[in-house]
Coordinates of C-alpha atoms in Angstrom, one line a residue:
E66 CA 32.5 3.8 67.5
K67 CA 32.2 2.0 64.5
F68 CA 34.7 -1.5 63.5
T69 CA 34.9 -2.9 60.9
V70 CA 35.9 -6.6 60.3
A71 CA 39.5 -7.0 59.2
G72 CA 39.9 -11.0 58.8
V73 CA 38.0 -13.7 60.0
S74 CA 40.2 -16.8 60.9
V75 CA 39.9 -19.8 63.4
A76 CA 42.9 -21.4 65.6
G77 CA 43.3 -24.4 68.0
E78 CA 42.6 -27.9 67.4
L79 CA 41.4 -28.1 64.4
V80 CA 40.4 -31.7 64.1
V81 CA 38.0 -30.6 61.3
D82 CA 38.8 -29.3 57.9
K83 CA 39.7 -25.8 58.6
Q84 CA 37.9 -24.7 55.2
E85 CA 34.5 -26.5 56.9
L86 CA 34.7 -24.9 59.9
L87 CA 35.3 -21.1 57.8
D88 CA 32.2 -22.1 55.2
A89 CA 30.1 -21.7 58.9
I90 CA 31.4 -18.4 60.0
T91 CA 28.6 -16.0 58.7
V92 CA 30.6 -12.9 60.0
V93 CA 32.0 -11.4 56.5
E94 CA 35.5 -9.8 56.2
G95 CA 34.8 -6.1 55.4
T96 CA 31.6 -5.4 57.1
T97 CA 30.6 -3.7 60.0
F98 CA 31.4 -5.6 63.3
S99 CA 28.3 -7.0 64.7
R100 CA 28.1 -9.0 67.9
R101 CA 25.1 -11.5 67.1
E102 CA 26.9 -12.7 64.1
M103 CA 30.3 -13.4 66.3
T104 CA 27.7 -14.9 68.9
E105 CA 25.5 -16.8 65.7
S106 CA 29.3 -18.3 64.1
Q107 CA 29.9 -19.1 67.0
E108 CA 27.0 -21.1 67.6
A109 CA 27.4 -22.5 64.0
L110 CA 30.6 -24.1 64.1
I111 CA 29.7 -25.8 67.6
R112 CA 27.0 -27.4 66.0
K113 CA 29.7 -28.2 63.1
L114 CA 31.7 -29.8 65.2
G115 CA 28.7 -31.9 67.1
D116 CA 28.1 -32.7 64.0
K117 CA 31.3 -34.9 63.5
G118 CA 30.9 -36.0 67.3
Y119 CA 32.5 -33.7 69.0
L120 CA 29.5 -32.4 71.5
F121 CA 31.2 -30.8 74.2
A122 CA 33.7 -28.5 72.1
N123 CA 34.2 -25.6 73.3
V124 CA 34.3 -22.5 70.8
S125 CA 35.9 -18.6 71.9
P126 CA 35.7 -15.9 69.8
V127 CA 39.0 -13.4 70.5
P128 CA 38.1 -10.0 68.6
Q129 CA 41.4 -7.7 68.5
V130 CA 40.7 -4.1 67.9
N131 CA 43.4 -2.7 65.5
D132 CA 44.5 1.3 65.9
D133 CA 42.4 1.9 62.4
N134 CA 39.0 0.7 63.9
T135 CA 39.1 -2.8 62.5
V136 CA 39.0 -5.8 64.0
N137 CA 40.2 -9.2 63.2
L138 CA 38.3 -11.8 64.6
Q139 CA 39.7 -15.0 65.5
F140 CA 37.4 -18.5 66.5
F141 CA 39.6 -20.5 69.3
V142 CA 38.7 -24.4 69.1
A143 CA 39.0 -26.7 71.7
P144 CA 37.0 -29.8 70.3
G145 CA 37.4 -31.8 73.8
K146 CA 36.9 -35.8 72.8
Q147 CA 34.3 -37.4 70.6
T148 CA 31.2 -38.3 71.8
Y149 CA 29.1 -41.8 71.6
V150 CA 25.5 -42.9 72.5
R151 CA 25.1 -45.1 75.0
R152 CA 21.3 -45.2 75.0
V153 CA 17.9 -43.6 73.2
S154 CA 15.4 -43.9 75.6
I155 CA 11.6 -42.6 74.7
K156 CA 9.3 -41.4 77.6
G157 CA 5.4 -39.9 77.7
N158 CA 4.4 -43.0 74.6
T159 CA 1.8 -44.7 76.5
K160 CA -0.1 -45.7 73.7
T161 CA 2.2 -45.6 70.8
A162 CA 4.8 -48.7 70.7
D163 CA 7.9 -47.7 71.3
A164 CA 9.5 -49.2 68.1
V165 CA 7.4 -46.7 66.1
A166 CA 9.1 -43.5 67.3
R167 CA 12.2 -45.6 67.9
R168 CA 11.8 -46.6 63.5
S169 CA 12.2 -42.8 63.0
M170 CA 15.6 -42.3 64.3
S171 CA 18.5 -41.4 62.6
Q172 CA 20.9 -41.1 65.4
L173 CA 21.4 -44.6 66.4
E174 CA 23.0 -46.3 70.2
G175 CA 26.6 -46.7 69.9
G176 CA 27.1 -44.7 67.4
L177 CA 29.2 -41.3 67.0
V178 CA 26.9 -38.4 68.3
S179 CA 25.6 -36.3 65.9
S180 CA 23.6 -32.4 66.6
A181 CA 22.3 -32.8 63.1
A182 CA 20.4 -36.1 63.7
I183 CA 20.0 -35.8 67.3
E184 CA 17.8 -33.1 65.4
R185 CA 16.9 -34.7 62.5
S186 CA 15.3 -37.6 64.9
K187 CA 13.6 -34.9 67.0
Q188 CA 11.5 -33.6 63.7
R189 CA 11.2 -37.6 62.0
I190 CA 9.4 -38.0 65.7
D191 CA 7.1 -34.7 64.9
Q192 CA 6.4 -35.0 61.6
T193 CA 4.4 -38.7 62.2
G194 CA 2.0 -36.7 63.4
Y195 CA 1.2 -39.2 66.2
F196 CA 2.7 -36.8 69.0
K197 CA 1.6 -33.1 69.3
D198 CA 5.1 -32.4 71.6
V199 CA 8.2 -33.9 71.3
N200 CA 11.4 -32.9 72.9
V201 CA 15.1 -34.4 73.4
E202 CA 17.9 -34.2 76.4
T203 CA 21.5 -34.9 76.1
V204 CA 22.1 -36.7 79.7
P205 CA 26.2 -37.1 80.5
V206 CA 26.5 -40.8 81.4
P207 CA 28.1 -40.7 85.1
G208 CA 31.7 -41.7 85.2
T209 CA 32.9 -40.8 81.5
D210 CA 33.5 -38.1 79.4
D211 CA 33.1 -39.5 76.1
L212 CA 29.4 -41.0 76.5
V213 CA 25.8 -39.6 76.4
D214 CA 22.1 -40.8 76.9
L215 CA 19.4 -39.4 74.9
E216 CA 15.9 -39.1 76.4
Y217 CA 12.9 -38.4 74.0
S218 CA 10.4 -37.3 75.3
V219 CA 6.6 -36.7 73.5
I220 CA 3.1 -36.4 74.3
E221 CA 1.1 -38.4 72.5
D222 CA -2.1 -36.5 70.1
N223 CA -5.1 -38.2 69.0
T224 CA -4.7 -39.8 66.0
G225 CA -7.8 -40.7 65.3
N226 CA -10.8 -38.7 63.4
F227 CA -14.7 -39.5 63.3
T228 CA -16.5 -37.1 60.6
A229 CA -20.2 -36.8 60.5
S230 CA -21.8 -34.4 58.0
V231 CA -25.3 -33.3 56.7
G232 CA -25.7 -30.9 53.9
F233 CA -27.7 -30.1 50.7
S234 CA -27.1 -29.3 47.4
Q235 CA -29.1 -27.7 44.3
T236 CA -27.6 -30.8 42.2
S237 CA -26.8 -33.0 45.4
G238 CA -30.0 -32.7 47.4
G239 CA -29.4 -34.1 50.8
I240 CA -25.3 -35.1 51.5
L241 CA -24.4 -37.6 53.9
N242 CA -20.8 -38.2 54.7
L243 CA -19.5 -40.4 57.5
S244 CA -15.5 -41.1 57.9
V245 CA -13.9 -42.7 60.3
E246 CA -10.0 -43.4 60.4
Q247 CA -7.0 -44.3 62.7
E248 CA -3.5 -43.1 61.6
N249 CA -2.0 -44.9 64.8
F250 CA -4.1 -47.8 64.8
L251 CA -3.6 -49.8 67.9
G252 CA -0.1 -47.9 68.6
S253 CA 1.6 -49.9 65.3
G254 CA 1.4 -46.5 63.5
N255 CA -0.1 -47.9 61.0
S256 CA -3.0 -46.5 59.6
V257 CA -6.6 -47.4 58.6
G258 CA -9.5 -45.8 56.9
F259 CA -13.4 -46.1 56.2
G260 CA -15.7 -43.6 55.0
I261 CA -19.5 -43.7 53.5
T262 CA -21.3 -40.9 51.1
Q263 CA -24.5 -40.8 50.3
S264 CA -26.4 -37.8 47.9
D265 CA -28.9 -38.2 45.5
T266 CA -26.4 -38.2 42.9
V267 CA -23.5 -40.1 44.4
T268 CA -23.0 -43.5 47.0
E269 CA -19.3 -44.5 47.7
Y270 CA -17.7 -47.1 50.2
K271 CA -14.4 -47.2 50.5
F272 CA -11.8 -48.1 53.0
S273 CA -8.0 -48.0 53.0
Y274 CA -5.2 -49.3 54.8
V275 CA -1.0 -48.3 55.1
E276 CA 1.9 -49.9 56.7
P277 CA 4.3 -46.8 56.6
Y278 CA 7.1 -49.4 57.5
Y279 CA 6.4 -52.7 55.3
T280 CA 10.0 -53.5 55.7
V281 CA 12.8 -52.2 58.4
D282 CA 14.3 -49.4 56.0
G283 CA 10.7 -47.8 55.3
V284 CA 9.3 -49.0 52.6
S285 CA 5.4 -48.3 52.8
R286 CA 2.6 -50.7 51.6
G287 CA -0.8 -49.6 51.2
Y288 CA -4.2 -51.2 50.1
N289 CA -7.6 -49.6 49.0
I290 CA -10.9 -50.5 47.5
Y291 CA -14.1 -48.3 46.7
S292 CA -17.4 -49.0 45.3
R293 CA -19.2 -45.5 44.1
E294 CA -22.8 -45.6 42.2
T295 CA -23.2 -42.2 40.8
D296 CA -25.9 -40.4 38.9
Y297 CA -25.2 -37.9 36.6
E298 CA -29.0 -37.4 35.8
E299 CA -29.7 -35.7 39.1
E300 CA -26.7 -33.5 38.5
N301 CA -28.7 -32.5 35.4
I302 CA -25.5 -33.5 33.1
S303 CA -27.3 -36.2 31.1
N304 CA -29.4 -39.5 31.6
Y305 CA -27.1 -41.7 32.2
S306 CA -25.7 -43.6 35.7
T307 CA -22.2 -45.4 36.5
D308 CA -21.5 -48.2 39.0
T309 CA -17.7 -48.7 39.9
I310 CA -15.5 -51.0 41.3
G311 CA -12.2 -50.2 42.4
A312 CA -9.0 -51.2 44.9
G313 CA -5.2 -50.6 44.4
V314 CA -1.8 -51.4 46.0
N315 CA 1.0 -49.0 46.2
F316 CA 4.2 -49.1 47.3
G317 CA 7.3 -45.9 48.8
Y318 CA 10.3 -46.4 48.8
P319 CA 12.7 -43.8 50.7
M320 CA 15.2 -42.1 48.3
D321 CA 16.7 -40.2 51.4
D322 CA 15.5 -38.6 54.9
Y323 CA 13.6 -36.6 52.5
Q324 CA 12.4 -37.8 49.5
R325 CA 10.0 -40.8 48.5
L326 CA 9.3 -42.8 45.4
N327 CA 5.9 -43.9 45.3
F328 CA 4.9 -47.3 42.5
G329 CA 0.8 -48.2 42.6
L330 CA -1.0 -50.5 40.8
N331 CA -4.7 -49.9 40.4
Y332 CA -8.5 -51.2 38.9
E333 CA -11.2 -49.5 38.2
G334 CA -14.3 -51.8 36.3
V335 CA -16.8 -49.4 35.3
K336 CA -20.7 -49.9 34.0
V337 CA -22.8 -47.3 32.1
K338 CA -26.4 -47.6 32.1
T339 CA -28.4 -45.3 30.2
I340 CA -32.1 -44.5 28.9
S341 CA -32.8 -45.3 25.3
G342 CA -34.0 -41.7 23.7
T343 CA -32.8 -39.6 27.0
T344 CA -28.7 -39.7 27.0
S345 CA -27.1 -36.9 25.4
Q346 CA -25.4 -38.2 22.2
E347 CA -21.9 -37.7 22.7
V348 CA -22.5 -39.9 25.9
Y349 CA -24.6 -42.2 23.4
E350 CA -21.6 -41.9 20.5
F351 CA -19.2 -42.6 23.1
I352 CA -21.9 -46.1 24.2
Q353 CA -21.4 -47.1 20.4
N354 CA -18.1 -47.0 20.4
E355 CA -16.3 -48.0 23.4
G356 CA -19.0 -50.3 25.0
D357 CA -20.8 -49.9 28.0
E358 CA -18.7 -51.7 30.5
Y359 CA -14.7 -51.3 31.1
Q360 CA -12.2 -52.8 32.9
I361 CA -9.4 -50.3 33.5
F362 CA -6.3 -50.9 34.8
N363 CA -3.3 -48.1 35.5
V364 CA 0.3 -47.9 36.8
S365 CA 1.3 -44.9 38.4
L366 CA 4.8 -43.7 39.4
G367 CA 4.9 -40.5 42.4
W368 CA 8.0 -38.5 43.7
S369 CA 7.6 -36.4 46.9
D370 CA 10.0 -34.4 48.8
N371 CA 8.7 -33.2 52.1
H372 CA 10.6 -30.6 54.0
L373 CA 7.9 -29.2 56.5
N374 CA 9.0 -29.4 60.9
R375 CA 6.0 -31.6 61.2
K376 CA 3.0 -33.0 59.9
V377 CA 0.3 -31.5 61.3
F378 CA -0.1 -27.9 61.0
P379 CA 3.3 -27.3 59.8
T380 CA 5.0 -23.7 60.7
N381 CA 8.0 -24.1 58.4
G382 CA 9.3 -25.7 55.7
Y383 CA 8.4 -27.0 52.1
S384 CA 6.7 -29.9 50.4
Q385 CA 6.1 -30.9 46.9
S386 CA 5.0 -33.9 45.0
A387 CA 4.8 -34.9 41.5
S388 CA 2.8 -38.2 39.9
I389 CA 1.9 -39.9 36.6
E390 CA -1.0 -42.2 36.0
I391 CA -1.1 -44.6 32.7
G392 CA -3.6 -46.6 31.5
I393 CA -1.8 -49.7 31.1
P394 CA -2.2 -52.3 27.4
G395 CA -4.8 -54.1 28.1
S396 CA -7.6 -51.7 29.4
D397 CA -10.5 -51.2 27.3
L398 CA -9.8 -47.4 27.9
S399 CA -6.2 -45.6 27.3
Y400 CA -5.5 -42.3 29.4
H401 CA -2.5 -40.3 31.4
K402 CA -2.7 -37.8 33.8
E403 CA 0.3 -35.7 35.3
Q404 CA -0.3 -33.8 38.5
Y405 CA 2.1 -31.1 40.6
K406 CA 1.4 -30.4 44.0
G407 CA 3.7 -27.7 46.3
R408 CA 3.5 -26.0 49.3
I409 CA 5.4 -23.7 51.8
Y410 CA 5.0 -22.6 54.8
M411 CA 7.0 -19.6 56.5
P412 CA 6.9 -17.5 60.0
L413 CA 5.7 -14.3 59.6
T414 CA 6.5 -12.8 62.8
A415 CA 9.8 -12.8 65.2
N416 CA 7.7 -15.8 67.5
K417 CA 7.7 -18.9 65.1
E418 CA 4.9 -20.6 66.3
G419 CA 3.1 -17.1 65.9
L420 CA 1.7 -16.0 62.3
I421 CA 2.5 -17.9 60.0
G422 CA 2.3 -17.6 55.9
S423 CA 1.5 -20.3 54.1
L424 CA 1.3 -20.8 49.2
R425 CA -0.1 -23.5 47.7
G426 CA -0.3 -24.5 44.2
R427 CA -1.8 -27.5 41.8
V428 CA -1.2 -28.2 38.4
I429 CA -3.1 -31.3 36.6
V430 CA -3.2 -32.4 33.1
K431 CA -5.4 -35.2 32.0
I432 CA -5.8 -36.6 28.3

């Protein structure tokens, strides 16, 4: 016969606030009794106790059947001792420095164990993009009942990319692109990139360098420099070209495990070249009013919120970012640009690594 849940309670040694434990239970009074939901609530209570340091807690569901086809469901809690982490070890990182993985740790050695911190550490190591697989094992320390070792096993991934492409466009003609990027340069966790683009309309050289841990508390620092020549006549826009050189430095500050603030200062020098009598009226008037050489300085402020389960090929979670870029006083040209980007990934099948759905969006305003 079908049974209904008449009440839900917790009993035993309640070392965690009773209301916190009740809030973790998903079984709802008045609904049809479900063994699956009872088991999920049991696991949620174990995780809640594990977050408070009771890693080996035992929670036993005790259904009490009544004559009126109802069930009073009680969860009996035996927390055991609080557990501490003796040692955290990283295995399998043959190229990547040990410190690169350790700086992603939320669970620290000598600290009270936390199931959430252990799992978050695994996720943060995965999000670096340097490893294609990360697993963690909790190992009890022999002779003790309140110490464990954490062993994170990683399988390193290829973090270097070399791209070479050849193409043809009706407006740009032949296109050659070469780029080299190493996101884990010499196992340091730093990123280095260099690229060349050559076509009838654009010739560009660019270089970038990023230190994700410029300071020990996660402040990042990055540099970029580029040179670009653009011939707009080849694109049938107008008979003029531009020579541009630019450079910038930016810093990122972590607000928490998921959010970051970014600050940047950039410089761009632009020279416009025209051919008298063939340049469009709009371009000619702009040069008459503003000149043909511009020194542009701008500052940028950005915010990002990353809840993706991994950096490369995410299968679950979401990320979003917003930024504003403003030409500062002292620049020959002034402008501002706002941008928002968001994306979300969700499993569409019971196998969370199977079919994945994704949505992306972007809004840009530039004046």
